[in-house]
Short mmCIF file of C-alpha atoms in Angstrom, two decimals:
data_model
loop_
_atom_site.label_atom_id
_atom_site.label_comp_id
_atom_site.label_asym_id
_atom_site.label_seq_id
_atom_site.Cartn_x
_atom_site.Cartn_y
_atom_site.Cartn_z
CA MET A 666 10.67 -34.12 -52.36
CA ASN A 667 8.71 -37.05 -53.75
CA LEU A 668 5.02 -37.77 -51.88
CA THR A 669 6.37 -40.63 -49.65
CA HIS A 670 8.90 -37.81 -48.21
CA ARG A 671 6.39 -34.88 -47.82
CA SER A 672 4.28 -37.49 -46.19
CA LEU A 673 7.01 -38.58 -44.10
CA LEU A 674 7.97 -34.98 -43.08
CA LYS A 675 4.14 -33.77 -42.18
CA ALA A 676 3.82 -37.34 -40.01
CA THR A 677 7.06 -36.06 -38.31
CA LEU A 678 5.88 -32.58 -37.19
CA LEU A 679 2.48 -33.48 -36.37
CA ALA A 680 3.78 -36.13 -34.26
CA TRP A 681 6.51 -33.45 -32.26
CA PRO A 682 3.81 -32.47 -29.60
CA LEU A 683 3.51 -36.62 -28.58
CA LEU A 684 7.10 -37.06 -28.50
CA GLY A 685 7.63 -34.07 -26.50
CA LEU A 686 9.55 -32.53 -28.80
CA GLY A 687 7.97 -29.14 -28.62
CA ALA A 688 9.08 -29.08 -25.42
CA HIS A 689 12.51 -29.55 -26.16
CA PHE A 690 12.14 -27.12 -28.86
CA GLY A 691 10.84 -24.41 -25.80
CA LEU A 692 13.82 -25.38 -23.58
CA ALA A 693 16.21 -24.46 -26.87
CA GLN A 694 14.46 -21.16 -27.14
CA ALA A 695 14.45 -20.52 -23.39
CA ASP A 696 18.56 -21.70 -23.28
CA THR A 697 19.35 -18.73 -25.84
CA PHE A 698 16.68 -16.12 -25.06
CA PRO A 699 16.60 -13.51 -25.60
CA SER A 700 18.42 -13.12 -29.05
CA LYS A 701 16.95 -10.40 -30.02
CA PRO A 702 15.60 -6.94 -28.34
CA VAL A 703 12.49 -7.80 -26.23
CA ARG A 704 9.79 -5.24 -26.81
CA LEU A 705 7.42 -4.19 -24.29
CA VAL A 706 4.47 -2.61 -24.66
CA VAL A 707 2.67 0.30 -22.28
CA PRO A 708 -1.42 0.61 -22.86
CA PHE A 709 -0.93 4.03 -21.93
CA PRO A 710 1.00 7.80 -22.38
CA ALA A 711 4.68 8.01 -21.22
CA GLY A 712 5.14 9.59 -17.80
CA GLY A 713 2.26 7.71 -16.02
CA GLY A 714 2.05 5.28 -13.32
CA THR A 715 2.44 2.23 -15.74
CA ASP A 716 5.11 3.46 -17.63
CA ILE A 717 7.25 4.84 -14.70
CA ILE A 718 7.09 0.55 -13.55
CA ALA A 719 7.97 -0.54 -17.47
CA ARG A 720 10.60 1.86 -17.70
CA ALA A 721 12.41 1.13 -14.44
CA VAL A 722 11.84 -2.83 -14.84
CA GLY A 723 13.20 -2.42 -18.49
CA GLN A 724 16.48 -0.79 -17.13
CA GLN A 725 17.25 -3.22 -14.54
CA LEU A 726 16.81 -6.29 -17.33
CA SER A 727 19.14 -3.87 -19.62
CA ASP A 728 21.74 -3.52 -16.65
CA GLY A 729 21.52 -6.74 -15.11
CA PRO A 730 20.71 -9.74 -17.26
CA LYS A 731 22.05 -7.02 -20.33
CA TRP A 732 18.68 -7.76 -22.25
CA SER A 733 18.00 -4.98 -24.79
CA VAL A 734 14.42 -3.73 -23.60
CA VAL A 735 12.44 -1.37 -26.10
CA VAL A 736 9.17 0.39 -24.11
CA ASP A 737 6.25 0.72 -26.65
CA ASN A 738 3.76 3.35 -25.67
CA LYS A 739 0.45 2.17 -27.42
CA PRO A 740 -2.39 4.15 -25.93
CA GLY A 741 -5.77 4.57 -26.71
CA ALA A 742 -9.30 3.22 -26.00
CA GLY A 743 -8.73 2.75 -22.12
CA GLY A 744 -5.69 0.55 -22.38
CA ASN A 745 -7.33 -1.68 -25.09
CA LEU A 746 -5.24 -1.08 -28.23
CA GLY A 747 -2.03 -1.76 -26.60
CA VAL A 748 -3.02 -4.87 -24.70
CA ASP A 749 -4.79 -6.27 -28.28
CA ALA A 750 -1.47 -5.41 -29.96
CA VAL A 751 -0.01 -7.90 -27.83
CA ALA A 752 -2.56 -10.56 -27.43
CA LYS A 753 -1.94 -10.76 -31.19
CA ALA A 754 1.76 -10.71 -31.14
CA PRO A 755 3.65 -13.83 -32.02
CA ALA A 756 3.80 -15.97 -29.29
CA ASP A 757 7.48 -16.17 -28.62
CA GLY A 758 8.47 -14.12 -25.74
CA TYR A 759 9.51 -11.17 -27.61
CA THR A 760 6.51 -9.06 -27.33
CA LEU A 761 5.17 -8.19 -23.41
CA VAL A 762 2.66 -6.09 -22.23
CA LEU A 763 2.45 -4.44 -18.95
CA GLY A 764 -1.62 -4.53 -18.36
CA GLN A 765 -3.30 -3.49 -14.74
CA THR A 766 -6.81 -3.67 -12.95
CA SER A 767 -8.57 -1.63 -15.44
CA ASN A 768 -7.60 -3.01 -18.92
CA LEU A 769 -7.40 -6.73 -17.92
CA ALA A 770 -10.38 -7.37 -15.01
CA ILE A 771 -12.54 -4.15 -15.57
CA ASN A 772 -12.80 -3.66 -19.34
CA PRO A 773 -13.89 -7.06 -20.25
CA THR A 774 -17.43 -5.82 -18.52
CA LEU A 775 -17.48 -2.67 -19.18
CA TYR A 776 -16.84 -2.43 -23.17
CA ALA A 777 -19.30 -3.82 -25.14
CA LYS A 778 -16.98 -5.30 -27.97
CA LEU A 779 -13.37 -5.88 -26.36
CA PRO A 780 -10.96 -7.36 -28.91
CA TYR A 781 -9.50 -9.31 -26.68
CA ASP A 782 -10.13 -12.07 -23.97
CA PRO A 783 -7.68 -11.50 -20.58
CA LEU A 784 -8.64 -15.05 -19.60
CA LYS A 785 -7.53 -16.74 -23.07
CA ASP A 786 -5.58 -14.38 -25.15
CA LEU A 787 -2.61 -13.74 -22.67
CA LYS A 788 -0.17 -15.64 -20.79
CA PRO A 789 0.45 -13.88 -17.06
CA VAL A 790 4.10 -13.71 -16.30
CA VAL A 791 4.45 -11.96 -13.12
CA LEU A 792 2.98 -9.69 -11.10
CA ALA A 793 5.00 -6.15 -10.61
CA ALA A 794 3.01 -4.06 -8.06
CA THR A 795 -0.07 -2.68 -6.37
CA ALA A 796 -0.95 0.77 -5.90
CA PRO A 797 -3.73 2.26 -3.43
CA LEU A 798 -6.27 5.07 -4.77
CA VAL A 799 -6.46 7.98 -1.94
CA ILE A 800 -9.63 9.91 -1.56
CA VAL A 801 -8.30 13.69 -1.54
CA VAL A 802 -10.01 17.13 -1.13
CA PRO A 803 -9.03 20.81 -1.11
CA VAL A 804 -7.15 21.88 1.78
CA ASP A 805 -9.43 24.30 2.66
CA SER A 806 -12.63 21.88 2.78
CA LYS A 807 -14.64 22.03 5.50
CA LEU A 808 -14.44 18.12 5.04
CA LYS A 809 -11.32 16.93 7.90
CA ASN A 810 -11.56 13.11 7.54
CA LEU A 811 -13.57 10.22 6.07
CA GLU A 812 -16.26 10.23 7.73
CA GLU A 813 -17.31 13.94 7.67
CA LEU A 814 -17.23 13.22 4.03
CA LEU A 815 -19.25 10.09 4.55
CA ASN A 816 -21.94 12.10 6.81
CA ALA A 817 -22.29 15.38 4.32
CA ALA A 818 -22.98 12.61 1.72
CA ARG A 819 -25.67 10.67 3.48
CA LYS A 820 -27.10 14.45 4.55
CA ALA A 821 -27.77 15.63 1.16
CA PRO A 822 -27.61 12.42 -1.73
CA ASP A 823 -26.00 13.40 -5.11
CA ARG A 824 -24.68 17.27 -3.75
CA LEU A 825 -21.57 16.64 -3.44
CA LEU A 826 -19.40 16.22 -6.87
CA PHE A 827 -16.74 13.37 -6.92
CA GLY A 828 -14.14 13.45 -10.01
CA THR A 829 -12.21 10.79 -11.09
CA PRO A 830 -9.82 9.98 -14.14
CA GLY A 831 -13.03 8.58 -15.87
CA ASN A 832 -16.20 6.60 -16.50
CA GLY A 833 -15.49 2.78 -15.43
CA THR A 834 -11.92 3.38 -13.96
CA VAL A 835 -10.60 1.64 -10.63
CA ALA A 836 -11.19 5.21 -8.89
CA HIS A 837 -14.83 5.46 -10.25
CA LEU A 838 -15.69 1.90 -9.34
CA ALA A 839 -14.06 2.28 -6.19
CA VAL A 840 -16.56 4.98 -5.27
CA GLU A 841 -19.01 3.27 -6.29
CA GLN A 842 -18.14 0.37 -3.96
CA LEU A 843 -17.91 3.35 -1.44
CA HIS A 844 -21.63 4.12 -2.38
CA LYS A 845 -22.73 0.64 -1.58
CA ALA A 846 -20.59 0.03 1.50
CA ALA A 847 -21.50 3.06 3.00
CA GLY A 848 -25.13 3.73 1.96
CA ILE A 849 -24.82 7.08 0.00
CA ARG A 850 -24.71 8.72 -3.24
CA MET A 851 -22.35 11.47 -4.59
CA GLN A 852 -22.99 12.93 -8.41
CA HIS A 853 -19.41 11.11 -10.18
CA VAL A 854 -17.95 13.81 -13.07
CA PRO A 855 -15.37 11.82 -15.38
CA TYR A 856 -12.65 13.33 -16.42
CA LYS A 857 -9.82 12.81 -19.33
CA GLY A 858 -7.24 12.04 -17.00
CA SER A 859 -6.35 13.54 -13.61
CA ALA A 860 -4.52 17.13 -14.80
CA GLN A 861 -7.91 18.90 -15.58
CA ALA A 862 -9.69 17.49 -12.59
CA LEU A 863 -7.14 18.30 -10.13
CA THR A 864 -7.28 21.55 -11.00
CA ASP A 865 -10.80 21.69 -11.35
CA LEU A 866 -10.70 20.24 -7.38
CA MET A 867 -8.27 23.11 -6.18
CA GLY A 868 -10.74 25.77 -8.07
CA GLY A 869 -13.56 24.71 -6.45
CA GLN A 870 -15.47 22.97 -9.35
CA ILE A 871 -15.77 19.52 -7.77
CA ASP A 872 -15.76 18.88 -3.91
CA VAL A 873 -13.48 15.25 -3.88
CA TYR A 874 -11.42 13.95 -6.06
CA VAL A 875 -10.32 9.97 -6.13
CA ALA A 876 -6.67 9.36 -7.69
CA SER A 877 -3.55 6.96 -7.55
CA VAL A 878 -1.22 8.13 -4.88
CA PRO A 879 1.60 8.96 -7.52
CA THR A 880 -1.13 11.10 -8.87
CA ALA A 881 -1.97 13.21 -5.87
CA LEU A 882 1.24 12.99 -4.02
CA SER A 883 3.15 16.08 -4.62
CA HIS A 884 0.03 18.02 -4.31
CA ILE A 885 -0.88 16.37 -0.42
CA LYS A 886 2.96 17.48 0.40
CA GLY A 887 2.95 20.38 -0.86
CA GLY A 888 0.01 21.25 1.39
CA ARG A 889 -2.49 21.88 -1.98
CA LEU A 890 -4.79 18.86 -1.48
CA ARG A 891 -5.63 17.23 2.34
CA ALA A 892 -5.77 13.28 2.07
CA LEU A 893 -8.91 12.05 3.76
CA ALA A 894 -8.03 8.05 3.06
CA VAL A 895 -6.61 5.74 0.99
CA THR A 896 -8.54 2.39 -0.26
CA SER A 897 -5.75 -0.34 0.10
CA ASP A 898 -5.92 -3.13 3.10
CA LYS A 899 -2.99 -1.24 5.01
CA ARG A 900 -1.57 2.03 4.73
CA SER A 901 0.69 3.96 1.76
CA ASN A 902 4.22 4.03 2.59
CA GLN A 903 4.21 7.76 1.43
CA LEU A 904 1.30 8.87 3.03
CA PRO A 905 1.76 6.78 6.64
CA GLN A 906 -0.50 9.32 8.35
CA VAL A 907 -3.27 8.86 6.26
CA PRO A 908 -6.02 6.06 7.41
CA THR A 909 -7.65 3.20 5.58
CA VAL A 910 -11.19 3.46 4.20
CA ALA A 911 -11.35 0.41 6.48
CA GLU A 912 -9.65 1.95 9.43
CA SER A 913 -12.18 4.95 8.92
CA GLY A 914 -15.28 2.56 9.92
CA LEU A 915 -15.89 0.33 6.20
CA LYS A 916 -14.39 -2.62 7.61
CA GLY A 917 -13.12 -5.05 4.80
CA PHE A 918 -13.25 -1.97 2.12
CA GLU A 919 -10.03 -2.17 -0.74
CA ALA A 920 -10.02 -1.16 -3.98
CA ASN A 921 -6.03 -1.33 -5.76
CA THR A 922 -4.86 -0.74 -8.79
CA TRP A 923 -2.47 -3.83 -9.74
CA PHE A 924 0.38 -4.01 -12.50
CA GLY A 925 1.58 -7.16 -14.43
CA PHE A 926 3.75 -8.46 -17.14
CA LEU A 927 1.90 -10.75 -19.58
CA ALA A 928 2.59 -12.37 -23.16
CA PRO A 929 0.82 -13.71 -25.70
CA ALA A 930 -1.18 -16.80 -25.44
CA GLY A 931 0.74 -19.76 -26.51
CA THR A 932 4.41 -18.74 -25.37
CA PRO A 933 6.12 -21.44 -24.64
CA ALA A 934 6.35 -22.60 -21.11
CA PRO A 935 10.03 -22.65 -20.71
CA VAL A 936 10.25 -19.06 -22.02
CA LEU A 937 7.79 -17.83 -19.82
CA GLU A 938 9.22 -19.35 -16.61
CA HIS A 939 12.77 -17.45 -17.75
CA LEU A 940 11.02 -13.98 -18.20
CA ASN A 941 9.22 -14.78 -15.12
CA GLN A 942 12.48 -15.65 -13.27
CA ALA A 943 14.45 -12.60 -14.47
CA ILE A 944 11.87 -10.01 -13.91
CA ASN A 945 11.57 -11.18 -10.44
CA GLN A 946 15.09 -10.85 -10.05
CA ALA A 947 14.74 -7.03 -11.65
CA LEU A 948 11.87 -6.42 -8.68
CA LYS A 949 14.15 -7.08 -6.10
CA SER A 950 16.71 -4.64 -7.35
CA PRO A 951 17.13 -1.77 -4.98
CA ALA A 952 17.01 0.77 -7.71
CA VAL A 953 13.36 -0.68 -8.70
CA ARG A 954 12.09 -0.90 -5.16
CA SER A 955 12.87 2.37 -4.47
CA ARG A 956 11.56 4.12 -7.53
CA LEU A 957 8.31 2.26 -7.34
CA MET A 958 7.64 2.65 -3.39
CA GLY A 959 8.91 6.40 -3.96
CA GLU A 960 5.89 6.49 -5.87
CA GLY A 961 3.49 5.41 -3.45
CA GLY A 962 3.59 1.54 -5.13
CA GLU A 963 4.06 -1.74 -3.24
CA VAL A 964 6.54 -4.21 -5.07
CA LEU A 965 4.78 -7.79 -5.65
CA GLY A 966 6.75 -10.34 -7.91
CA GLY A 967 5.82 -14.10 -7.68
CA THR A 968 4.50 -17.09 -9.96
CA GLN A 969 2.68 -17.04 -13.01
CA ALA A 970 0.28 -19.44 -11.40
CA GLU A 971 -0.14 -16.57 -8.60
CA PHE A 972 -0.98 -13.77 -10.92
CA ALA A 973 -3.33 -16.31 -13.19
CA ALA A 974 -5.34 -17.02 -10.32
CA LEU A 975 -5.49 -13.55 -8.81
CA LEU A 976 -6.32 -12.26 -12.70
CA LYS A 977 -9.28 -14.52 -12.98
CA THR A 978 -10.88 -13.81 -9.32
CA ASP A 979 -10.71 -10.09 -10.57
CA VAL A 980 -12.39 -10.52 -13.98
CA GLN A 981 -14.95 -11.70 -11.80
CA ARG A 982 -15.12 -9.19 -8.70
CA TRP A 983 -14.53 -6.25 -10.66
CA GLY A 984 -17.15 -7.42 -13.59
CA GLN A 985 -19.95 -7.58 -10.69
CA ILE A 986 -18.83 -4.30 -9.68
CA VAL A 987 -18.98 -2.56 -13.46
CA ARG A 988 -22.70 -4.37 -13.73
CA GLU A 989 -24.11 -3.06 -10.36
CA ALA A 990 -22.37 0.18 -11.42
CA GLY A 991 -24.58 0.28 -14.30
CA ALA A 992 -21.11 1.36 -16.26
CA ARG A 993 -20.88 0.87 -20.17
CA ILE A 994 -18.76 1.87 -23.24
CA ASP A 995 -20.25 0.58 -26.36
#
């Protein structure tokens, strides 16, 4: 190829975006998408709430439109490792992450150095679900409802011990919100997950635990734990008898964990739209809805723009809560 031909080829490639050929290329990708397996990264271990959602949707995509979806559990650093891997993956739609409130909205402020920017390095595809937290005590606790818990905490600041799955988690920050709203103080006991925390709660080593509904549900239904309140704006479909924090006297209180699918920034718009439509359809299936609602979640779905707006708002909202709580991970 001579210099003239090289110059002509370079000029043509540079002109693609101006001529709209880049968009046509994206449309061509969407028409044939997916032509190979889609890797769905779960930034937490297998068996948790995020993993359950990922596998339910992945299975439906395999059964419905006959996609090949490979769920890849990549835990570590509070979900940061898995999210970062997707942020740095090729922007072709074949690598997605199922992120959630903690690693997308909380960690940018909680961690001194985060290897990705959720607002710049990732592109929201669709919200999947939301799930409330539940405030629980041992079934033999003297605390019968949230009002009694708040009164006990007011009478003896920092005497009650409340456990969470870890420092800077949605559960931890939800209690910090509770402290501020109710004018109380309890002492935080962070755990690395829920297993040991639940054992300590039922053994009397801590007084209160704040967990996701799926984590505590079997113990509540089994009569080992008493649920005082859920943190959502409406009651959980799995715990309809348990009032919300707002119903218990703290109007306007809400703290949920949401889950959503994201792709690397730069993924062609037609491919993102194709992913949005397919996952929305999967979320409407009876099998997926039954699985997620059975775990105490609420199925969402929706547009890319709706997810992007929520993410932007929650990065600011949770960032402020993190700063007020003084939580930090270096």
